[in-house]
Amino acid sequence: MQRLMACVVAVLAIAQVGASYGQTRYSTGAVSNYPANPCFGPNLPFSVGSAASFRSWYNLAGLPNVSRWENNDVWGSDFRDGANADMEAQGGSDITDVYFYNGHGICQGAPVATDPDFIFVCSTNGQPNNTDIGASSRWGNGNGRLKFAFIDASCPMDLVSLGNNWFPPFQGLHVAVGHSGNATHDTLNSQTRGGTFSGYTVGYTVDFGFTTVQLFPELPATWAWMNAGLIDVQSQVCAVAIANDATQASAENRRDNERVKSPMGRPSGNWFAWRWICS
Amino acid sequence: MKTIIYSALSALVLSVLLSGCAMEPRADARRLDDDQANQLAALGTNDFGIKWQGRVVGAGEHGVRAVTDGVTTLTTHTGHRVFIIHNRKEFPPSEGTSFNGSDTELKSIGIKLLRATGVKEEEIADVQVLQQFTQSGEIGPVGKEVRVLPPQKSHRTLVIGRRVEGVEVVSSRLMLNVDGAGRVAFMELAWPDLNREVLDRASRYLKVAEAKQVVPRLEGAEVESVQAVILHSPAVGFYNDATAAIRVIYRPNAKQVGQKAVRYIDERGEDVILPRDLDHPREEALKRAEGGAPRQ
């Protein structure tokens, strides 16, 4: 009997460790408050709510939340490489598997290949508030574990400058999504885009033991973004998804098939594959 | 030997217990009986041309119902023209299975699906075939130079928007991806009937939007556009709310700041209550400590 109990405890412990190790963890960062002084304005009324919808679907899917900071508590340094930056223990973007950001970005009038892409927050901490993604963001390096970077921030993924701005941040990162646009063709702050995207990335399944029925479909991250990324955008805005791997074929496979709940292994290599659709 | 048997048995018992816990359906979730499931499957066949591959099973929760044969799943919001169809074999699509028909043919397929569900012809607006593209590139091993290959045309997605009595229903859409044979591979149709009160309010807002008198200022931005719109809950969600609103889009004064602010207001300039998608769990307020430390 004692042996049986020992086995039970051992198996339980192994199952518990296995479950927590394998489960995708996520964070959100949303900024609605952008006072004109010092953050230029305007406020984005739906950013915080959009992140809440994002979390609600992940909560339904049973995924553990790492952080969910809002407004002044989302720091610029959360998106820059470094021990006290994207690895900061409370809210760095590289301490989690999935990070969803909603807030301002920076758009050029007519972007060219050498123009940077930005995330732009508004906080008294972790300044500067703007992060040049290509120059400063590095995800998955060292002890970093970010696999999915979901950047819902206007023009953070301009197609014309993708090689300069989005190849370098992939240091173990699997898939990233964002928008390409310009100052006159931009995303609109949306209360539904984040939630619909989130719902499609994890789906929702009703499980009766021997029968399961998926009420809402679970799609690979790229296809979830292709389906949801053009909600509430102006004309000529593109939803873009990019992935990295060792060969062209494996990067394309990862781009089109990797799912949040069952991520593939860590990528390594110099190939990048991206997909986009424009309004 | 006994140890192995004990371990195997205990692992089996535990896995059953653990999976039993994980499989506990939520309180409102229920399995559809065979009649209900077959009824929904028949709707899928008649309206959307779904060819079910075997016995179907169904489930429902909070007014959302779905039926599946393990390959294709049809989801609907009961009593509303809201549907999602997902054929797991055909979507995500592979490059070899693209629909080769013309854009006109793709549009015809979409409009036929809308007609099958009873959509009024005059509500169909903005029929667009969106071309997807793919591209690849690499960082060279020597010198780290970036090499980008030419873009390739990929799949096409049909998107159809909606206008009712002169008012854009910004939440409504048919989004359709078809397989090589022109059958539904993935479809999201959110086109619910709208009640008279919402339509009347939208009609009033058309005039108010033209006058632009109630538009609230937003610090750091100027008004770019003012438009009467109708909003409803998204297909991916458990609610079916709808409302009319005046949508104000703001252009940031600082030209470089991106993502345009939006407000949805009523005729007094006050924010309207927006349609819900799903219940948000209660979350404690948090305060982040300054001067954080790196994760160990």
Coordinates of C-alpha atoms in Angstrom, one line a residue:
Chain A
M1 CA 0.0 0.0 0.0
Q2 CA 2.8 2.3 0.9
R3 CA 4.4 1.6 -2.5
L4 CA 1.2 2.4 -4.2
M5 CA 0.9 5.7 -2.4
A6 CA 4.5 6.5 -3.3
C7 CA 3.8 5.8 -6.9
V8 CA 0.6 7.9 -6.8
V9 CA 2.5 10.9 -5.3
A10 CA 5.4 10.5 -7.8
V11 CA 3.1 10.3 -10.8
L12 CA 1.0 13.2 -9.5
A13 CA 4.2 15.3 -9.1
I14 CA 5.5 14.4 -12.6
A15 CA 2.1 15.2 -14.1
Q16 CA 1.9 18.5 -12.3
V17 CA 5.4 19.5 -13.3
G18 CA 4.8 18.4 -16.9
A19 CA 1.6 20.3 -17.1
S20 CA 3.0 23.6 -15.8
Y21 CA 6.1 23.3 -17.9
G22 CA 4.3 22.7 -21.1
Q23 CA 1.5 25.2 -20.7
T24 CA 1.7 28.5 -22.6
R25 CA 1.8 31.5 -20.3
Y26 CA 0.7 34.9 -21.4
S27 CA 0.9 38.6 -20.5
T28 CA -0.9 41.7 -21.7
G29 CA 0.2 45.4 -21.7
A30 CA -2.3 48.0 -22.7
V31 CA -2.1 51.8 -22.7
S32 CA -5.2 54.0 -22.9
N33 CA -3.9 57.1 -21.1
Y34 CA -1.8 59.3 -23.3
P35 CA -2.0 62.8 -21.9
A36 CA -0.9 65.4 -24.4
N37 CA 1.8 66.5 -22.0
P38 CA 4.1 64.7 -22.0
C39 CA 2.8 61.9 -24.3
F40 CA 1.3 63.9 -27.2
G41 CA -2.1 62.3 -26.9
P42 CA -4.7 61.3 -27.8
N43 CA -6.1 58.7 -25.3
L44 CA -7.0 55.4 -26.8
P45 CA -10.3 54.5 -25.0
F46 CA -10.4 50.8 -26.0
S47 CA -6.9 49.6 -25.5
V48 CA -7.3 48.5 -21.9
G49 CA -10.7 46.9 -22.7
S50 CA -9.2 45.1 -25.7
A51 CA -6.5 43.6 -23.5
A52 CA -9.2 42.5 -21.1
S53 CA -11.1 40.7 -23.8
F54 CA -7.8 39.1 -24.9
R55 CA -7.3 37.8 -21.4
S56 CA -10.8 36.6 -21.1
W57 CA -10.4 34.1 -23.9
Y58 CA -7.0 32.9 -22.6
N59 CA -8.6 32.6 -19.1
L60 CA -11.4 30.4 -20.6
A61 CA -8.7 28.3 -22.3
G62 CA -7.1 27.8 -18.9
L63 CA -3.8 29.5 -19.8
P64 CA -1.9 31.0 -16.9
N65 CA -1.4 34.8 -16.8
V66 CA 2.0 36.2 -16.0
S67 CA 1.2 40.0 -16.0
R68 CA -1.5 42.3 -17.1
W69 CA -0.3 45.9 -16.7
E70 CA -2.1 49.0 -17.9
N71 CA -1.3 52.6 -18.6
N72 CA 1.5 54.0 -16.5
D73 CA 2.5 50.4 -15.4
V74 CA 3.4 49.5 -19.0
W75 CA 7.0 50.6 -19.3
G76 CA 9.0 51.3 -22.4
S77 CA 11.8 49.2 -21.0
D78 CA 9.5 46.1 -21.0
F79 CA 10.1 45.9 -24.8
R80 CA 13.9 46.5 -24.8
D81 CA 16.5 43.9 -24.4
G82 CA 18.1 43.6 -20.9
A83 CA 18.0 42.2 -17.5
N84 CA 16.0 45.0 -16.0
A85 CA 14.1 45.6 -19.2
D86 CA 12.4 42.8 -21.1
M87 CA 13.4 40.4 -18.4
E88 CA 12.1 42.6 -15.5
A89 CA 10.3 40.2 -13.2
Q90 CA 7.0 42.0 -12.9
G91 CA 6.2 42.7 -16.5
G92 CA 9.0 42.4 -19.0
S93 CA 7.8 41.1 -22.4
D94 CA 10.4 38.3 -22.5
I95 CA 9.5 36.5 -19.3
T96 CA 6.3 35.0 -20.8
D97 CA 5.4 32.9 -23.8
V98 CA 2.8 35.3 -25.3
Y99 CA 2.7 39.0 -25.0
F100 CA -0.2 41.1 -26.3
Y101 CA 0.4 44.8 -26.5
N102 CA -2.3 47.4 -27.4
G103 CA -1.4 51.1 -27.5
H104 CA 0.2 53.7 -29.7
G105 CA 2.9 53.1 -32.2
I106 CA 4.6 55.5 -34.5
C107 CA 3.8 55.9 -38.2
Q108 CA 5.7 57.6 -40.9
G109 CA 4.0 59.5 -43.7
A110 CA 5.5 57.3 -46.4
P111 CA 7.8 54.7 -44.7
V112 CA 11.0 53.6 -46.4
A113 CA 13.2 50.6 -45.7
T114 CA 15.5 52.5 -43.3
D115 CA 12.6 53.8 -41.2
P116 CA 12.3 52.3 -37.7
D117 CA 9.2 50.6 -36.2
F118 CA 8.1 51.6 -32.7
I119 CA 6.1 50.8 -29.7
F120 CA 5.1 53.9 -27.8
V121 CA 3.9 53.8 -24.2
C122 CA 3.3 56.5 -21.7
S123 CA 4.9 55.9 -18.3
T124 CA 7.0 57.7 -15.7
N125 CA 9.0 54.5 -15.3
G126 CA 11.3 52.6 -17.7
Q127 CA 11.7 55.5 -20.0
P128 CA 12.2 56.4 -22.8
N129 CA 8.6 55.6 -23.7
N130 CA 9.3 54.8 -27.4
T131 CA 11.1 51.6 -28.3
D132 CA 12.8 51.2 -31.6
I133 CA 11.9 47.6 -32.3
G134 CA 14.7 46.8 -34.8
A135 CA 17.4 48.5 -32.7
S136 CA 16.4 47.5 -29.2
S137 CA 14.0 44.6 -29.0
R138 CA 15.5 41.1 -28.7
W139 CA 13.1 38.3 -27.8
G140 CA 14.0 34.7 -26.8
N141 CA 17.7 35.3 -26.1
G142 CA 19.4 34.3 -22.9
N143 CA 16.7 33.2 -20.4
G144 CA 14.0 34.9 -22.5
R145 CA 11.0 32.8 -23.4
L146 CA 8.8 34.9 -25.6
K147 CA 7.4 32.8 -28.4
F148 CA 4.5 35.0 -29.7
A149 CA 4.7 38.8 -29.9
F150 CA 1.3 40.3 -30.7
I151 CA 1.7 44.0 -31.3
D152 CA -1.6 45.8 -31.9
A153 CA -0.2 49.3 -32.3
S154 CA -0.8 50.9 -35.7
C155 CA 2.4 50.7 -37.8
P156 CA 4.9 48.4 -35.9
M157 CA 5.5 46.0 -38.8
D158 CA 5.9 48.1 -42.0
L159 CA 6.4 45.7 -44.9
V160 CA 8.9 48.0 -46.6
S161 CA 11.3 47.8 -43.6
L162 CA 10.6 44.3 -42.3
G163 CA 14.1 43.0 -42.9
N164 CA 15.7 45.8 -40.9
N165 CA 13.2 46.0 -38.1
W166 CA 11.9 42.5 -37.6
F167 CA 14.7 40.1 -38.4
P168 CA 17.0 41.1 -35.5
P169 CA 14.4 40.8 -32.7
F170 CA 14.0 37.1 -33.4
Q171 CA 16.5 35.5 -31.0
G172 CA 14.3 32.5 -30.2
L173 CA 11.0 34.3 -30.8
H174 CA 8.6 32.1 -32.9
V175 CA 5.9 34.3 -34.5
A176 CA 5.1 38.0 -34.4
V177 CA 2.1 39.9 -35.7
G178 CA 1.4 43.5 -36.3
H179 CA 0.2 46.1 -38.9
S180 CA 1.8 47.8 -41.8
G181 CA 0.4 51.2 -42.7
N182 CA 1.2 54.9 -42.6
A183 CA 0.0 58.1 -41.0
T184 CA -3.0 58.4 -43.3
H185 CA -3.9 54.7 -43.5
D186 CA -3.9 53.6 -39.9
T187 CA -5.5 51.2 -37.5
L188 CA -8.4 52.4 -35.4
N189 CA -8.5 51.8 -31.7
S190 CA -10.8 48.9 -31.5
Q191 CA -12.8 47.2 -28.8
T192 CA -13.3 44.0 -30.8
R193 CA -10.1 43.3 -32.8
G194 CA -8.0 42.1 -29.8
G195 CA -10.8 39.8 -28.5
T196 CA -11.6 38.2 -31.8
F197 CA -7.9 37.6 -32.5
S198 CA -7.5 36.2 -29.0
G199 CA -10.5 33.9 -29.4
Y200 CA -9.2 32.5 -32.7
T201 CA -5.7 31.8 -31.3
V202 CA -7.0 29.6 -28.5
G203 CA -10.6 28.7 -29.5
Y204 CA -13.1 27.4 -27.1
T205 CA -14.0 23.7 -26.7
V206 CA -16.8 22.1 -24.7
D207 CA -15.6 18.8 -23.4
F208 CA -18.0 16.1 -22.2
G209 CA -15.3 13.5 -21.4
F210 CA -15.7 11.2 -24.4
T211 CA -16.9 13.9 -26.8
T212 CA -15.5 17.3 -27.5
V213 CA -17.1 20.0 -29.6
Q214 CA -15.2 23.2 -30.5
L215 CA -17.6 26.1 -30.2
F216 CA -15.0 28.5 -31.5
P217 CA -12.2 27.3 -33.7
E218 CA -8.6 27.4 -32.6
L219 CA -6.3 28.6 -35.5
P220 CA -2.6 29.1 -35.9
A221 CA -1.5 32.6 -34.8
T222 CA -0.9 33.8 -38.3
W223 CA -4.4 32.8 -39.5
A224 CA -6.0 34.2 -36.5
W225 CA -4.4 37.5 -37.3
M226 CA -5.3 37.2 -41.0
N227 CA -8.9 36.8 -39.9
A228 CA -9.0 39.4 -37.2
G229 CA -6.2 41.9 -38.0
L230 CA -8.3 43.9 -40.5
I231 CA -11.2 44.6 -38.1
D232 CA -11.4 48.4 -37.5
V233 CA -8.6 49.5 -39.8
Q234 CA -8.6 52.2 -42.5
S235 CA -8.0 51.3 -46.2
Q236 CA -4.6 50.1 -47.3
V237 CA -3.6 48.8 -43.8
C238 CA -2.1 45.4 -43.8
A239 CA -2.2 42.6 -41.2
V240 CA 1.3 41.1 -41.1
A241 CA 2.6 37.9 -39.5
I242 CA 6.3 36.8 -39.5
A243 CA 8.1 33.7 -38.3
N244 CA 11.7 32.5 -38.1
D245 CA 13.4 29.2 -38.6
A246 CA 16.4 27.4 -40.0
T247 CA 15.3 27.0 -43.6
Q248 CA 12.8 28.8 -45.9
A249 CA 10.5 25.8 -45.7
S250 CA 10.5 25.4 -42.0
A251 CA 10.0 29.2 -41.5
E252 CA 7.0 29.0 -43.8
N253 CA 5.7 26.0 -42.0
R254 CA 6.0 27.8 -38.6
R255 CA 4.4 30.9 -40.0
D256 CA 1.4 29.1 -41.3
N257 CA 0.9 26.4 -38.7
E258 CA 2.2 27.3 -35.2
R259 CA -0.4 27.6 -32.6
V260 CA -0.4 29.3 -29.2
K261 CA -1.5 26.3 -27.2
S262 CA 0.9 23.9 -28.9
P263 CA 4.0 25.8 -29.8
M264 CA 6.7 24.2 -31.9
G265 CA 10.2 23.8 -30.7
R266 CA 12.6 26.7 -30.4
P267 CA 13.6 28.1 -33.8
S268 CA 17.2 28.7 -34.7
G269 CA 18.4 29.9 -38.1
N270 CA 18.4 32.8 -40.4
W271 CA 15.3 32.4 -42.5
F272 CA 12.2 34.5 -42.1
A273 CA 8.8 34.0 -43.7
W274 CA 5.9 36.4 -43.6
R275 CA 2.3 36.6 -44.8
W276 CA 0.1 39.7 -45.2
I277 CA -3.4 40.8 -46.2
C278 CA -4.4 44.4 -46.9
S279 CA -7.7 46.2 -46.6
Chain B
M1 CA 7.8 -6.5 -11.7
K2 CA 5.2 -5.7 -9.1
T3 CA 6.6 -2.2 -8.9
I4 CA 6.1 -1.7 -12.6
I5 CA 2.5 -3.0 -12.4
Y6 CA 1.8 -0.7 -9.4
S7 CA 3.3 2.3 -11.2
A8 CA 1.4 1.6 -14.4
L9 CA -1.9 1.1 -12.6
S10 CA -1.5 4.2 -10.5
A11 CA -0.5 6.2 -13.5
L12 CA -3.6 5.0 -15.3
V13 CA -5.9 5.8 -12.3
L14 CA -4.3 9.2 -11.9
S15 CA -4.5 10.1 -15.6
V16 CA -8.2 9.2 -15.6
L17 CA -8.8 11.3 -12.5
L18 CA -6.9 14.2 -13.9
S19 CA -8.5 14.1 -17.3
G20 CA -11.9 13.8 -15.5
C21 CA -11.1 17.1 -13.7
A22 CA -9.9 18.7 -16.9
M23 CA -13.0 17.6 -18.8
E24 CA -15.5 19.1 -16.5
P25 CA -17.8 21.2 -18.7
R26 CA -18.8 24.6 -17.5
A27 CA -22.2 24.9 -15.8
D28 CA -24.1 26.2 -18.8
A29 CA -22.5 23.9 -21.4
R30 CA -24.6 21.0 -22.6
R31 CA -24.6 18.4 -25.3
L32 CA -27.2 18.7 -28.0
D33 CA -29.4 15.7 -28.4
D34 CA -29.3 13.9 -31.7
D35 CA -32.4 15.7 -33.1
Q36 CA -30.9 19.1 -32.4
A37 CA -27.5 18.2 -33.7
N38 CA -29.0 16.8 -36.9
Q39 CA -31.2 19.8 -37.4
L40 CA -28.2 22.1 -37.2
A41 CA -26.2 19.8 -39.5
A42 CA -29.0 19.9 -42.0
L43 CA -28.9 23.7 -41.9
G44 CA -25.2 23.5 -42.7
T45 CA -25.9 21.3 -45.7
N46 CA -28.8 23.3 -47.0
D47 CA -27.4 26.9 -46.6
F48 CA -23.6 26.4 -46.8
G49 CA -23.2 23.1 -48.8
I50 CA -21.4 21.3 -46.0
K51 CA -20.9 17.6 -46.8
W52 CA -20.7 15.9 -43.4
Q53 CA -18.3 13.0 -43.3
G54 CA -19.9 11.0 -40.6
R55 CA -22.1 11.1 -37.5
V56 CA -22.4 14.6 -36.0
V57 CA -22.3 15.6 -32.4
G58 CA -23.3 19.0 -31.0
A59 CA -22.9 21.2 -28.0
G60 CA -24.2 24.5 -26.8
E61 CA -23.3 27.2 -24.2
H62 CA -24.7 30.6 -23.5
G63 CA -26.8 30.6 -26.7
V64 CA -23.9 29.5 -28.9
R65 CA -24.3 26.1 -30.6
A66 CA -22.0 24.0 -32.6
V67 CA -22.2 20.8 -34.5
T68 CA -19.2 18.8 -35.8
D69 CA -18.2 15.6 -37.5
G70 CA -14.7 15.9 -36.4
V71 CA -13.6 17.6 -39.6
T72 CA -16.0 20.4 -40.2
T73 CA -17.6 22.5 -37.4
L74 CA -20.5 24.8 -37.8
T75 CA -21.1 27.3 -35.0
T76 CA -24.1 29.6 -34.7
H77 CA -25.6 32.0 -32.3
T78 CA -29.1 30.6 -31.8
G79 CA -31.7 32.7 -33.5
H80 CA -29.2 35.1 -35.1
R81 CA -27.6 35.2 -38.5
V82 CA -24.2 34.5 -37.0
F83 CA -22.2 31.6 -38.2
I84 CA -18.6 30.3 -38.2
I85 CA -17.6 27.3 -40.4
H86 CA -14.2 25.7 -40.0
N87 CA -13.1 22.7 -42.1
R88 CA -10.0 21.5 -40.3
K89 CA -8.7 19.6 -43.4
E90 CA -8.9 22.7 -45.7
F91 CA -8.0 25.5 -43.3
P92 CA -5.3 26.6 -42.7
P93 CA -4.9 26.0 -46.5
S94 CA -1.8 24.7 -48.1
E95 CA -0.5 26.6 -51.1
G96 CA -1.4 23.8 -53.5
T97 CA -5.1 24.0 -52.7
S98 CA -5.9 27.5 -53.8
F99 CA -9.2 28.3 -55.4
N100 CA -8.4 28.9 -59.1
G101 CA -11.7 30.6 -60.0
S102 CA -11.9 34.3 -60.9
D103 CA -12.6 37.0 -58.3
T104 CA -16.1 37.3 -59.9
E105 CA -16.7 33.6 -59.2
L106 CA -15.5 34.0 -55.6
K107 CA -17.8 37.0 -55.1
S108 CA -20.7 34.9 -56.5
I109 CA -20.0 32.1 -54.0
G110 CA -20.2 34.6 -51.1
I111 CA -23.3 36.3 -52.3
K112 CA -25.0 32.9 -52.8
L113 CA -24.2 32.0 -49.2
L114 CA -25.6 35.4 -48.0
R115 CA -28.8 34.8 -50.0
A116 CA -29.1 31.3 -48.5
T117 CA -29.2 32.7 -45.0
G118 CA -31.9 35.3 -46.0
V119 CA -29.7 38.4 -46.2
K120 CA -31.5 41.2 -47.9
E121 CA -29.9 42.0 -51.2
E122 CA -29.9 45.8 -50.6
E123 CA -27.8 45.3 -47.4
I124 CA -24.8 43.9 -49.3
A125 CA -22.1 46.6 -49.7
D126 CA -18.3 46.7 -50.2
V127 CA -17.7 43.4 -51.8
Q128 CA -13.9 42.9 -51.8
V129 CA -11.6 40.1 -52.8
L130 CA -8.4 40.5 -50.7
Q131 CA -5.2 39.0 -52.1
Q132 CA -2.8 37.5 -49.5
F133 CA 0.9 37.6 -50.2
T134 CA 3.8 35.6 -48.7
Q135 CA 7.5 36.4 -48.8
S136 CA 10.7 35.0 -47.4
G137 CA 14.1 36.3 -46.6
E138 CA 17.3 35.5 -44.8
I139 CA 20.2 37.1 -43.0
G140 CA 23.4 36.0 -44.7
P141 CA 25.8 34.0 -42.6
V142 CA 28.7 36.2 -43.7
G143 CA 28.4 39.9 -43.3
K144 CA 24.8 39.6 -42.0
E145 CA 23.4 41.1 -45.1
V146 CA 19.6 40.8 -45.5
R147 CA 18.4 39.0 -48.7
V148 CA 14.7 39.2 -49.5
L149 CA 13.0 37.0 -52.1
P150 CA 10.2 38.4 -54.3
P151 CA 6.7 38.3 -52.9
Q152 CA 4.3 35.5 -54.0
K153 CA 0.6 35.7 -54.4
S154 CA -1.1 33.4 -52.0
H155 CA -4.8 32.7 -51.1
R156 CA -7.7 35.1 -51.6
T157 CA -10.2 36.1 -48.9
L158 CA -13.6 37.4 -49.7
V159 CA -14.9 40.2 -47.4
I160 CA -18.4 41.6 -47.7
G161 CA -19.6 44.6 -45.7
R162 CA -23.1 45.7 -44.8
R163 CA -25.1 48.9 -45.0
V164 CA -28.7 49.2 -43.8
E165 CA -30.9 52.2 -44.6
G166 CA -27.9 54.2 -45.5
V167 CA -26.0 53.4 -42.3
E168 CA -22.8 51.3 -42.3
V169 CA -23.0 48.3 -39.9
V170 CA -19.3 48.2 -39.1
S171 CA -19.5 45.0 -37.1
S172 CA -21.2 42.9 -39.8
R173 CA -19.1 41.0 -42.3
L174 CA -18.9 37.9 -44.4
M175 CA -15.3 36.7 -44.4
L176 CA -14.9 33.7 -46.6
N177 CA -12.0 31.4 -47.5
V178 CA -12.9 28.6 -50.0
D179 CA -11.1 25.4 -50.9
G180 CA -9.9 24.5 -54.4
A181 CA -13.4 23.3 -55.3
G182 CA -15.0 26.5 -54.1
R183 CA -16.5 25.0 -51.0
V184 CA -16.3 26.8 -47.6
A185 CA -13.0 26.1 -45.9
F186 CA -13.4 28.9 -43.3
M187 CA -16.3 31.3 -43.0
E188 CA -17.3 34.0 -40.5
L189 CA -20.7 35.4 -41.1
A190 CA -21.9 38.0 -38.6
W191 CA -25.1 39.6 -40.1
P192 CA -27.8 39.6 -37.4
D193 CA -31.2 41.1 -37.9
L194 CA -31.5 44.5 -36.3
N195 CA -34.4 45.7 -34.4
R196 CA -36.5 48.8 -35.4
E197 CA -35.4 50.8 -32.4
V198 CA -31.7 50.5 -33.3
L199 CA -32.5 51.4 -37.0
D200 CA -34.5 54.4 -36.0
R201 CA -31.8 55.6 -33.7
A202 CA -29.2 55.1 -36.5
S203 CA -31.4 57.1 -38.8
R204 CA -31.5 60.0 -36.3
Y205 CA -27.8 59.8 -35.9
L206 CA -27.3 60.2 -39.7
K207 CA -28.6 63.8 -39.4
V208 CA -26.7 64.5 -36.1
A209 CA -23.4 63.2 -37.7
E210 CA -23.8 65.6 -40.6
A211 CA -24.2 68.5 -38.3
K212 CA -21.1 67.5 -36.3
Q213 CA -22.3 69.6 -33.3
V214 CA -22.1 67.1 -30.5
V215 CA -18.6 65.8 -31.2
P216 CA -16.5 65.9 -28.1
R217 CA -12.9 67.1 -28.2
L218 CA -10.1 64.8 -27.5
E219 CA -6.8 66.2 -26.1
G220 CA -4.0 65.8 -28.6
A221 CA -6.2 65.1 -31.6
E222 CA -8.5 66.7 -34.1
V223 CA -11.6 65.2 -35.6
E224 CA -11.0 63.3 -38.8
S225 CA -14.4 61.9 -39.5
V226 CA -17.9 61.7 -38.0
Q227 CA -20.3 58.9 -39.2
A228 CA -23.5 57.2 -38.0
V229 CA -22.9 53.5 -37.6
I230 CA -24.4 50.4 -36.2
L231 CA -22.4 48.1 -34.0
H232 CA -23.2 44.6 -32.8
S233 CA -21.5 41.8 -30.8
P234 CA -18.8 39.9 -32.8
A235 CA -19.2 36.4 -34.1
V236 CA -16.5 35.2 -31.7
G237 CA -18.3 35.7 -28.5
F238 CA -21.4 34.8 -26.5
Y239 CA -23.5 37.9 -26.7
N240 CA -25.8 39.4 -29.3
D241 CA -26.1 43.1 -28.4
A242 CA -26.6 45.8 -31.0
T243 CA -26.6 49.6 -30.9
A244 CA -26.5 52.6 -33.1
A245 CA -23.8 55.2 -32.5
I246 CA -22.0 58.2 -34.0
R247 CA -18.4 57.1 -34.7
V248 CA -15.8 59.8 -34.3
I249 CA -12.3 59.1 -35.6
Y250 CA -9.6 61.4 -34.3
R251 CA -6.4 62.2 -36.1
P252 CA -3.4 62.7 -33.7
N253 CA -2.0 66.3 -33.6
A254 CA 1.5 64.8 -33.3
K255 CA 1.8 63.5 -36.9
Q256 CA 4.0 60.6 -36.0
V257 CA 1.7 59.0 -33.3
G258 CA -0.1 56.0 -34.8
Q259 CA -3.4 54.2 -34.0
K260 CA -6.3 56.6 -34.3
A261 CA -8.5 57.2 -31.3
V262 CA -12.2 56.4 -31.8
R263 CA -15.3 57.3 -29.7
Y264 CA -18.8 56.0 -30.2
I265 CA -21.3 58.6 -28.9
D266 CA -25.0 59.3 -28.9
E267 CA -26.9 62.5 -29.9
R268 CA -25.9 64.2 -26.7
G269 CA -22.2 63.5 -27.3
E270 CA -22.0 60.9 -24.5
D271 CA -20.3 57.5 -25.0
V272 CA -22.8 54.7 -25.8
I273 CA -22.6 51.3 -24.1
L274 CA -20.9 49.1 -26.7
P275 CA -22.0 45.5 -27.5
R276 CA -20.3 42.8 -25.4
D277 CA -18.3 39.8 -26.6
L278 CA -17.9 37.6 -23.5
D279 CA -17.9 38.0 -19.8
H280 CA -14.6 39.3 -18.4
P281 CA -13.4 37.6 -15.2
R282 CA -13.2 39.8 -12.2
E283 CA -9.6 41.0 -11.7
E284 CA -8.0 42.6 -8.7
A285 CA -6.5 46.1 -9.2
L286 CA -2.7 45.9 -9.3
K287 CA 0.1 48.4 -8.7
R288 CA 3.5 47.8 -10.2
A289 CA 6.5 48.5 -8.0
E290 CA 9.0 50.9 -9.3
G291 CA 12.6 49.8 -9.9
G292 CA 11.9 46.2 -10.8
A293 CA 14.4 43.4 -10.7
P294 CA 15.3 40.9 -13.3
R295 CA 13.6 37.5 -13.2
Q296 CA 16.0 34.9 -11.8

